[in-house]
Amino acid sequence: MKFMKLGSRPDAFYTSNGVRSISSEIRTDLIIQVNETRYLLHKFPLLSKCLKLQRDCSENPDSSQLQMIEFSDFPGGVDAFELCVKFCYGIAVTLSAYNIVAARCAAKYLQMTEDVEKGNLVHKLELFFNSCILNGWKDCIVTLHTTKPFQLWSEEMGITSHCIESLVSKVLSNPLKVSISHSHSNKKGEIEEIHKTKRWWGEDLAELSIDLYWRTMAALKSGKKVPPTLIGDALKIYTSKWLPKISRNFEKGSSLNSESDSSVSNSRMLLESIITLLPIENNAVSCSFLLKLLKAVNILQASGSSKLELARRVALQLDEAKVCDLMIPSASNDSDTIYDLDIFLNILEQFMLQSQTQHTSSQRTLQPADNGDSEFEDGCRPSSSALNGAMIKVAKLVDGYLQEIARDVNVPLSKFIALTEAVPELARLNHDDLYRAIDIYLKSHPELSKRERKDLCRALNCKKLSLEACMHAAQNELLPLRVVVQVLFSEQARAAMANGHVSGLPSNIKALLAAKGTESSPPGSLSTATSTPQPHERWLKSRNASVSSSKMKADADNKSADAASKVKQHCLIPSLPKKTMFSKLWSTNRVENEK
């Protein structure tokens, strides 16, 4: 930290009965009132350096032996005034980054310029400011920070702008730390250098008020020499310092109460300023940081434009998000839900539009893939080339989000369904997470009608459920009968077509059917993969005795096709009670056998 000493005489000021005086054999002839403090001084040393005092005294030349002047709005108060007075008396004073702004404003107010006397205080302060303060990083930061009480004065004298320019030039002039090539970013030493850079100026600039910080960061961005990631890191440092744990500090419903109006207003202004400073480049800041800002926007009820801008940016990198970051509290008093579902729907819709645009543009540049590449495995799973990795991640993210909001009894069915259907069916390689979310919602909303339960399960694909999920779903009394039937037929058809030949019902499916009250019916007769009315073992023995090995494969293929047709047919009858449905299925098989 640089400093400058002026004068050599010892301090002779003292206080008596609330009045500041100076020890001297010469009688005082000037009284100056600064705010609430009175000074007994001498005209000669003061008027010789202060043009304002000369003019003020000349206006009342013969008022009395003791002439009085009052300064009610003196910049910097008594400390800055006393520093100027001591300079006039030749008393030693020390100037540094902590008091140079106040001293400079006071000297300007008293008009201590070269027009009055050569080597006056204004001139000396300007030399110190230009040669020492602006050349030092820490001095410049401290000086800029102290301009806040003298905003208009500092702007008029150019102190603020010169400090900002100096800070920006110091960051931009260090290419080793701020302009590291991406091709060498894998080197451990240079990665550490980047983090060191962030600590170097990011944490120091975080000491500034938001208006000064905004101007400094805007100037850094306009230089286009600092990597966007470092700009993003600096913004993250500033946000964590000035908006710590904002979701805890401002609870829903209490963010705008009268006791915290000022605090909320300041935080809102700070937040909106940070959002305008975000680099335009994708991935310059993490998705987690963007979502934290979005939470703060909701809690502080910031501007709608800030909310939409963050939603757009989050959508660009939604596949990087975590479920916990997406749980954005609903700050609106009109909403009964715990979390803001509308903003997540907005993010999801924008992500889908962007993905569709990218897919369309890529289709124009790539040759069409071979027909075989677009075929589905097992009739339901697309090939890896047909799916977008980001879309698969987002689909899993949505299912995790659905499981969280499903516990909220105030979540409307329409929005829950909108979220389940917002993701393309092909993006869900597995429907276990979606089934869990639906199951949680059914348990939290027992008042749903049959039609509403059917609508809720509309996006569920039973073919993509694991064996464990199928067993749970088959015994789930909350599911519509149609879904239960689909689960059973899907599991049976999958077992029937395994390895290209028809097999009997797995033991777990038999157990599930028995649990549904069908143990009195012949085992295996629910199968749609074959029209044989006998149990699996009897049918297999008869088939081995009567057909050749070549005909066996053809029959199996034909019966598998029949199975799919019957599964589809039976799944279109959802209105019968479960026992009646199963009985009808048994009777249908028996009629076919008789034929």
C-alpha atoms as one frame of an Amber mdcrd trajectory, in Angstrom:
protein
   0.000   0.000   0.000   1.496   3.339  -1.103   1.362   6.497   1.060   2.563
  10.109   0.914   3.581  12.452   3.745   3.149  16.213   3.523   4.413  18.802
   6.025   6.863  18.436   8.913   5.504  20.344  11.908   4.099  18.353  14.833
   0.360  18.233  15.378  -0.669  21.231  17.517  -4.460  20.755  17.455  -6.354
  20.210  20.688  -9.991  20.140  21.827 -11.395  22.325  24.615 -15.108  22.596
  25.498 -16.025  21.006  22.184 -13.935  23.473  20.175 -10.868  22.522  18.123
  -7.992  24.965  18.393  -4.306  25.113  17.506  -1.545  25.993  19.945  -0.072
  29.298  18.835   1.158  32.580  20.301  -0.810  34.416  17.654  -4.405  35.225
  18.475  -7.046  33.430  16.419  -9.195  35.572  14.131 -11.329  33.038  12.237
 -14.074  30.692  13.362 -15.114  27.939  10.973 -18.116  25.734  11.707 -17.961
  22.306   9.958 -21.104  20.298  10.592 -21.277  20.136  14.419 -17.622  20.983
  15.114 -16.225  24.499  15.614 -12.613  25.486  14.782 -10.640  28.520  16.095
  -8.068  29.278  13.385  -5.955  32.005  11.755  -6.744  33.742   8.481  -3.216
  34.105   7.174  -2.146  30.456   6.580  -5.615  29.467   5.411  -6.464  32.315
   3.066  -3.091  32.019   1.367  -4.008  28.551   0.056  -7.837  28.430  -0.018
  -9.542  30.593  -2.638 -12.991  29.865  -1.193 -12.015  31.212   2.226 -10.619
  34.316   0.572 -13.935  34.987  -1.133 -16.040  34.167   1.935 -14.005  36.511
   4.155 -14.040  39.292   1.599 -17.823  39.345   1.621 -17.858  40.510   5.304
 -14.613  42.470   5.781 -15.486  44.485   8.918 -17.989  42.311  10.730 -15.834
  41.825  13.816 -12.390  40.844  14.892 -13.462  37.183  14.917 -14.935  36.351
  11.535 -17.162  33.263  11.315 -17.764  30.961   8.331 -20.055  27.957   8.313
 -19.734  24.850   6.054 -22.809  22.665   6.477 -22.162  20.376   3.507 -18.409
  19.958   3.607 -17.336  16.797   1.660 -15.574  14.277   3.860 -16.664  15.990
   7.073 -14.348  17.175   9.833 -11.588  14.651   9.049 -11.148  15.875   5.479
 -11.414  19.529   6.562  -8.819  19.107   9.308  -6.418  17.433   6.861  -6.620
  20.473   4.572  -6.166  22.849   7.503  -3.092  20.973   8.740  -1.600  21.171
   5.259  -2.065  24.924   5.344  -0.290  25.120   8.740   2.533  22.835   7.542
   1.586  20.089  10.025   2.533  16.571   8.918  -0.273  14.622   7.282  -0.271
  11.137   5.711  -2.196  10.376   2.538  -3.069   6.916   1.254  -5.690   5.109
  -0.788  -7.995   5.216   2.227  -8.241   9.014   2.483  -7.118  10.416  -0.855
 -10.664  10.657  -2.263 -11.969  12.563   0.756  -8.904  14.832   0.744  -9.232
  15.470  -2.977 -12.918  16.404  -2.626 -12.181  18.694   0.330  -9.303  20.409
  -1.518 -11.544  20.980  -4.514 -14.283  22.400  -2.266 -11.807  24.870  -0.680
 -10.327  25.614  -4.149  -6.767  24.800  -3.118  -5.451  25.025  -6.674  -2.301
  26.318  -8.431  -4.125  29.572  -9.180  -3.851  30.433  -5.484  -0.379  29.085
  -4.726   2.160  26.920  -6.514   2.471  23.385  -5.164  -0.942  23.557  -3.588
  -2.787  20.574  -2.199  -4.844  19.732  -5.314  -1.695  19.478  -7.411   0.096
  17.259  -4.886  -2.907  14.955  -4.572  -3.175  14.568  -8.341   0.491  13.636
  -8.593   0.114  11.024  -5.876  -3.064   9.637  -7.440  -1.619   9.307 -10.951
   1.851   8.050 -10.026   1.088   5.765  -7.084  -2.587   4.957  -6.642  -3.341
   4.077 -10.261  -0.195   1.954 -10.534  -1.072  -0.240  -7.594  -3.741  -2.949
  -7.822  -4.755  -2.941  -4.174  -4.472   0.855  -3.920  -6.755   1.216  -6.899
  -9.330  -1.203  -5.427  -9.377   0.615  -2.077  -9.593   4.039  -3.702 -12.459
   2.939  -5.927 -14.248   1.508  -2.903 -13.921   4.826  -1.016 -15.553   6.799
  -3.837 -19.017   5.600  -2.798 -19.715   8.477  -0.306 -18.461  10.983  -2.902
 -20.091   9.570  -6.023 -20.819  12.855  -7.805 -17.525  14.444  -6.801 -15.539
  11.378  -7.884 -17.304  11.198 -11.229 -16.743  14.884 -11.906 -13.018  14.700
 -11.090 -12.564  11.461 -13.057 -11.391   9.429 -10.067 -13.916   6.629 -10.606
 -13.359   6.220 -14.342  -9.565   6.333 -14.019  -9.583   3.657 -11.316 -11.801
   1.380 -13.387  -9.621   1.840 -16.465  -6.538   1.035 -14.421  -8.023  -2.160
 -12.996  -9.186  -3.349 -16.409  -5.824  -2.644 -18.003  -4.036  -4.611 -15.294
  -6.207  -7.675 -15.911  -5.957  -7.437 -19.673  -2.207  -6.822 -19.655  -1.412
 -10.199 -18.095  -1.816 -12.708 -20.951  -0.094 -15.487 -19.005  -2.979 -15.659
 -16.562  -6.006 -14.431 -18.449  -5.414 -15.570 -22.025  -4.322 -19.192 -21.658
  -4.701 -21.258 -24.823  -7.404 -23.920 -24.715  -5.024 -26.336 -26.415  -2.820
 -26.304 -23.312  -5.584 -26.240 -20.735  -4.967 -29.861 -19.824  -1.685 -29.007
 -18.149  -1.982 -29.069 -14.404   0.210 -26.019 -13.880  -1.798 -23.819 -16.198
  -5.098 -24.982 -14.717  -3.803 -23.939 -11.312  -2.763 -20.627 -12.861  -6.345
 -20.040 -14.001  -7.663 -20.628 -10.482  -4.949 -18.343  -9.137  -6.073 -15.691
 -11.607  -9.635 -16.009 -10.409  -8.518 -15.422  -6.834  -6.273 -12.578  -7.945
  -8.891 -10.244  -9.365 -12.242 -12.000  -8.859 -12.154 -11.873  -5.080 -10.676
  -8.365  -4.964 -13.308  -6.924  -7.276 -15.996  -8.575  -5.151 -15.338  -5.893
  -2.533 -16.878  -3.247  -4.789 -20.472  -2.081  -4.674 -22.654  -3.396  -7.477
 -22.624  -0.200  -9.557 -18.821  -0.013  -9.588 -18.521  -3.755 -10.028 -20.902
  -3.695 -12.994 -18.917  -0.973 -14.743 -15.634  -2.789 -14.159 -16.906  -6.174
 -15.370 -18.624  -4.599 -18.372 -15.317  -3.005 -19.356 -13.528  -6.350 -18.920
 -16.056  -8.108 -21.141 -15.794  -5.449 -23.830 -12.018  -5.996 -23.979 -12.699
  -9.572 -25.205  -9.357 -10.777 -23.863 -10.535 -12.473 -20.689 -11.910 -16.012
 -21.231 -15.697 -16.154 -20.658 -15.213 -18.908 -18.086 -13.114 -16.578 -15.923
 -15.766 -13.868 -16.229 -18.317 -16.469 -15.132 -16.161 -17.547 -12.183 -15.770
 -13.942 -11.057 -19.544 -13.443 -11.183 -20.001 -16.582  -9.119 -17.596 -15.239
  -6.483 -19.441 -11.931  -6.326 -22.844 -13.614  -6.093 -21.756 -15.957  -3.305
 -20.446 -12.977  -1.340 -23.448 -10.690  -1.678 -26.331 -13.156  -2.055 -25.419
 -15.961   0.349 -28.061 -18.655   0.881 -30.721 -16.309  -0.373 -33.390 -18.996
  -0.355 -33.027 -19.224   3.423 -32.852 -15.486   4.031 -36.041 -14.740   2.112
 -38.745 -17.285   2.772 -41.796 -17.623   0.561 -44.396 -15.059   1.555 -41.970
 -13.017   3.674 -39.735 -11.688   0.912 -41.679  -8.458   0.560 -42.700  -7.665
   4.118 -42.194  -4.125   5.348 -39.221  -4.944   7.544 -37.077  -6.158   4.644
 -38.273  -3.972   1.754 -34.976  -2.110   1.491 -32.906  -5.264   1.694 -35.057
  -7.035  -0.876 -34.917  -4.070  -3.241 -31.115  -3.891  -3.036 -30.758  -7.629
  -3.522 -33.128  -7.557  -6.484 -31.138  -4.777  -8.153 -27.879  -6.609  -7.517
 -29.265  -9.847  -8.929 -30.587  -8.246 -12.107 -27.229  -6.534 -12.642 -25.363
  -9.837 -12.342 -27.670 -11.441 -14.906 -26.884  -8.704 -17.435 -23.159  -9.430
 -16.964 -23.391 -13.142 -17.790 -21.180 -14.014 -20.788 -23.126 -14.722 -23.958
 -21.035 -17.807 -24.715 -22.571 -21.187 -23.894 -21.130 -23.062 -20.899 -19.311
 -19.960 -19.657 -21.117 -20.570 -16.367 -22.429 -23.839 -14.996 -26.059 -24.839
 -15.235 -26.116 -25.183 -11.456 -25.119 -21.525 -11.045 -27.776 -20.404 -13.531
 -30.438 -22.334 -11.631 -29.340 -20.767  -8.346 -29.786 -17.369  -9.934 -33.195
 -18.475 -11.170 -34.183 -19.477  -7.646 -33.118 -16.063  -6.392 -35.122 -14.376
  -9.164 -38.232 -16.238  -8.039 -37.717 -15.536  -4.364 -36.948 -11.844  -4.860
 -39.592 -11.496  -7.568 -37.150  -9.889  -9.965 -38.088  -8.685 -13.433 -39.777
 -11.021 -15.895 -37.080 -10.349 -18.486 -34.401 -11.622 -16.091 -36.437 -14.754
 -15.460 -36.940 -15.475 -19.155 -33.278 -14.858 -19.949 -32.151 -17.318 -17.289
 -34.700 -19.886 -18.441 -33.364 -19.591 -21.991 -29.778 -20.053 -20.846 -30.641
 -23.002 -18.612 -32.386 -24.687 -21.540 -29.147 -24.527 -23.550 -27.394 -26.778
 -21.038 -30.275 -28.525 -19.301 -28.603 -31.918 -19.676 -25.990 -30.751 -17.118
 -28.587 -29.989 -14.438 -29.352 -31.956 -11.301 -32.797 -32.613  -9.900 -32.031
 -30.784  -6.651 -31.086 -27.633  -8.583 -34.388 -27.704 -10.475 -36.503 -27.552
  -7.327 -37.196 -23.836  -7.704 -39.521 -22.570  -4.967 -42.743 -20.955  -6.042
 -42.664 -17.414  -4.715 -46.010 -16.343  -6.158 -48.775 -15.876  -3.618 -51.270
 -17.113  -6.202 -49.619 -20.516  -6.435 -50.381 -23.311  -3.986 -47.614 -25.602
  -5.212 -44.321 -25.827  -3.382 -42.252 -25.543  -6.554 -42.581 -23.420  -9.663
 -43.800 -25.897 -12.280 -44.404 -23.286 -14.970 -40.775 -22.184 -15.161 -39.574
 -25.760 -15.507 -42.128 -26.385 -18.241 -40.862 -23.277 -19.984 -37.256 -24.491
 -19.726 -38.225 -27.921 -21.004 -40.146 -26.527 -23.972 -37.206 -24.327 -24.953
 -34.825 -27.270 -24.669 -37.038 -29.342 -26.972 -37.262 -26.530 -29.517 -33.495
 -26.081 -29.495 -32.951 -29.827 -29.825 -35.375 -29.982 -32.727 -33.594 -27.103
 -34.457 -30.205 -28.750 -33.971 -31.546 -32.078 -35.213 -33.018 -30.457 -38.335
 -29.792 -28.660 -39.143 -27.724 -31.814 -38.629 -30.037 -33.775 -40.919 -29.273
 -31.339 -43.713 -25.538 -31.906 -43.426 -25.484 -35.654 -42.821 -26.341 -38.369
 -45.311 -29.405 -40.445 -44.484 -28.599 -43.433 -42.336 -29.130 -46.994 -43.493
 -32.651 -48.304 -42.870 -31.292 -51.001 -40.667 -29.817 -48.434 -38.274 -33.235
 -47.047 -37.422 -34.767 -50.367 -36.485 -35.709 -50.923 -32.872 -34.315 -53.747
 -30.845 -36.976 -56.017 -29.386 -39.600 -53.817 -31.021 -39.220 -50.987 -28.479
 -35.580 -49.896 -28.015 -34.077 -47.583 -30.646 -30.503 -47.977 -31.826 -27.879
 -45.763 -30.187 -27.436 -43.699 -33.342 -31.117 -42.698 -33.314 -30.975 -41.052
 -29.894 -29.434 -37.831 -28.711 -27.358 -38.206 -25.543 -28.519 -34.896 -24.109
 -32.162 -35.827 -24.700 -31.732 -39.112 -22.805 -30.191 -37.264 -19.848 -33.014
 -34.733 -19.822 -35.613 -37.494 -19.932 -34.084 -39.077 -16.828 -33.905 -35.631
 -15.235 -37.609 -35.043 -15.886 -38.563 -38.379 -14.334 -36.538 -37.515 -11.234
 -38.236 -34.130 -11.072 -41.641 -35.767 -11.398 -40.907 -38.020  -8.422 -40.139
 -34.953  -6.302 -43.197 -32.889  -7.210 -45.550 -35.909  -7.129 -45.570 -35.702
  -3.326 -47.130 -32.232  -3.435 -50.900 -32.670  -3.077 -51.459 -29.322  -4.821
 -49.768 -30.271  -8.077 -52.552 -30.278 -10.707 -52.926 -33.359 -12.867 -52.795
 -31.343 -16.084 -49.313 -29.987 -15.352 -48.038 -33.335 -14.147 -49.213 -34.970
 -17.384 -47.750 -32.105 -19.433 -44.364 -32.795 -17.884 -44.570 -36.555 -18.463
 -45.444 -36.034 -22.122 -42.984 -33.214 -22.773 -40.200 -35.738 -23.320 -40.237
 -37.809 -26.541 -41.100 -41.451 -25.917 -37.885 -42.616 -27.605 -35.757 -40.626
 -25.129 -36.884 -42.843 -22.246 -34.884 -46.040 -22.578 -36.436 -47.274 -19.358
 -39.782 -46.340 -17.812 -39.075 -47.460 -14.235 -38.484 -43.882 -12.998 -41.626
 -42.663 -14.735 -43.615 -45.485 -13.143 -42.282 -44.560  -9.692 -43.356 -40.946
 -10.236 -46.848 -42.051 -11.314 -47.119 -44.381  -8.336 -46.146 -41.587  -5.926
 -48.664 -39.231  -7.533 -51.438 -41.823  -7.265 -50.712 -42.337  -3.579 -50.636
 -38.569  -2.942 -53.854 -37.993  -4.908 -56.261 -40.790  -3.975 -59.257 -38.742
  -5.127 -58.457 -39.162  -8.847 -61.229 -40.598 -11.010 -60.810 -43.598 -13.338
 -60.523 -41.325 -16.360 -57.878 -39.210 -14.645 -55.877 -42.307 -13.687 -55.955
 -43.467 -17.296 -54.776 -40.062 -18.500 -51.997 -40.086 -15.921 -50.681 -43.419
 -17.202 -50.952 -42.442 -20.858 -47.209 -41.914 -21.333 -46.246 -45.144 -19.541
 -44.873 -47.876 -21.838 -45.159 -51.224 -20.101 -42.682 -52.802 -22.530 -39.945
 -50.616 -21.046 -40.499 -51.647 -17.428 -38.025 -53.886 -15.673 -39.095 -57.214
 -14.186 -39.141 -55.714 -10.691 -41.284 -52.773 -11.833 -43.647 -55.141 -13.666
 -44.166 -57.240 -10.555 -44.887 -54.123  -8.513 -47.250 -52.696 -11.135 -49.184
 -55.955 -11.510 -50.045 -55.829  -7.805 -50.658 -52.073  -7.672 -54.325 -51.556
  -6.817 -54.088 -47.845  -7.685 -53.314 -48.437 -11.351 -56.126 -48.637 -13.932
 -57.032 -52.193 -14.961 -55.924 -51.482 -18.489 -52.365 -50.765 -17.335 -52.260
 -53.901 -15.191 -53.378 -56.009 -18.169 -50.771 -54.366 -20.368 -48.087 -55.121
 -17.809 -49.066 -58.801 -17.627 -49.351 -59.279 -21.364 -46.146 -57.368 -22.002
 -44.193 -59.549 -19.590 -45.765 -62.744 -20.972 -45.178 -61.742 -24.602 -41.568
 -60.881 -23.804 -41.063 -64.266 -22.229 -42.911 -66.003 -25.083 -40.714 -64.545
 -27.790 -37.423 -65.037 -25.935 -34.784 -66.783 -28.055 -37.203 -67.079 -30.966
 -39.441 -69.786 -29.474 -42.560 -69.883 -27.373 -42.131 -70.601 -23.719 -44.505
 -70.994 -20.807 -45.420 -68.419 -18.259 -42.589 -67.524 -15.883 -43.161 -68.529
 -12.293 -43.336 -64.905 -11.151 -46.163 -64.137 -13.613 -48.020 -67.259 -12.459
 -47.674 -66.013  -8.898 -48.983 -62.594  -9.869 -51.980 -64.125 -11.633 -52.646
 -66.261  -8.585 -52.505 -63.143  -6.411 -55.154 -61.600  -8.638 -57.548 -64.444
  -7.875 -56.967 -66.595 -11.001 -55.270 -69.621  -9.487 -58.331 -71.753 -10.256
 -57.786 -71.289 -13.982 -55.379 -73.493 -15.943 -51.856 -72.112 -15.767 -50.611
 -70.612 -18.984 -54.014 -70.047 -20.549 -53.587 -66.242 -20.391 -50.856 -66.483
 -22.993 -51.405 -64.632 -26.239 -48.394 -66.154 -27.884 -50.290 -69.398 -28.657
 -53.901 -70.530 -29.074 -53.344 -73.893 -27.372 -55.735 -74.446 -24.439 -53.492
 -76.954 -22.617 -50.830 -76.145 -20.030 -47.413 -75.315 -21.389 -45.846 -78.691
 -20.690 -48.649 -80.631 -22.390 -48.641 -78.281 -25.372 -44.878 -78.560 -25.772
 -44.988 -82.388 -25.634 -47.775 -82.561 -28.203 -45.996 -80.126 -30.496 -42.712
 -82.096 -30.363 -44.539 -85.274 -31.308 -46.552 -83.879 -34.225 -44.434 -81.331
 -36.107 -40.990 -81.280 -37.600 -38.282 -78.923 -36.458 -38.651 -76.668 -39.522
 -42.412 -76.321 -39.050 -41.962 -75.588 -35.375 -40.205 -72.301 -36.107 -42.828
 -71.189 -38.630 -45.672 -71.994 -36.231 -43.943 -70.097 -33.467 -43.599 -67.011
 -35.684 -47.266 -67.134 -36.694 -48.403 -67.607 -33.106 -46.191 -64.735 -31.945
 -47.948 -62.482 -34.464 -51.300 -63.721 -33.143 -50.085 -62.944 -29.640 -49.333
 -59.325 -30.455 -52.733 -58.945 -32.084 -54.555 -60.362 -29.088 -52.578 -58.265
 -26.628 -53.587 -55.164 -28.524 -57.206 -56.309 -28.684 -57.502 -57.076 -24.973
 -55.766 -53.895 -23.912 -58.522 -51.905 -25.578 -61.076 -53.150 -23.011 -60.348
 -51.175 -19.830 -63.777 -50.799 -18.315 -64.472 -54.302 -16.918 -63.571 -55.191
 -13.339 -60.369 -57.153 -12.926 -61.920 -60.549 -12.114 -64.439 -60.222 -14.939
 -61.644 -59.304 -17.346 -59.549 -62.314 -16.427 -62.585 -64.630 -16.649 -63.396
 -63.311 -20.105 -59.822 -63.914 -21.206 -59.964 -67.532 -19.950 -63.272 -68.143
 -21.754 -61.899 -66.684 -24.980 -58.992 -69.093 -24.925 -61.274 -72.078 -24.252
 -63.526 -71.197 -27.223 -60.554 -71.005 -29.496 -59.317 -74.364 -28.254 -62.629
 -75.991 -28.962 -62.522 -74.673 -32.487
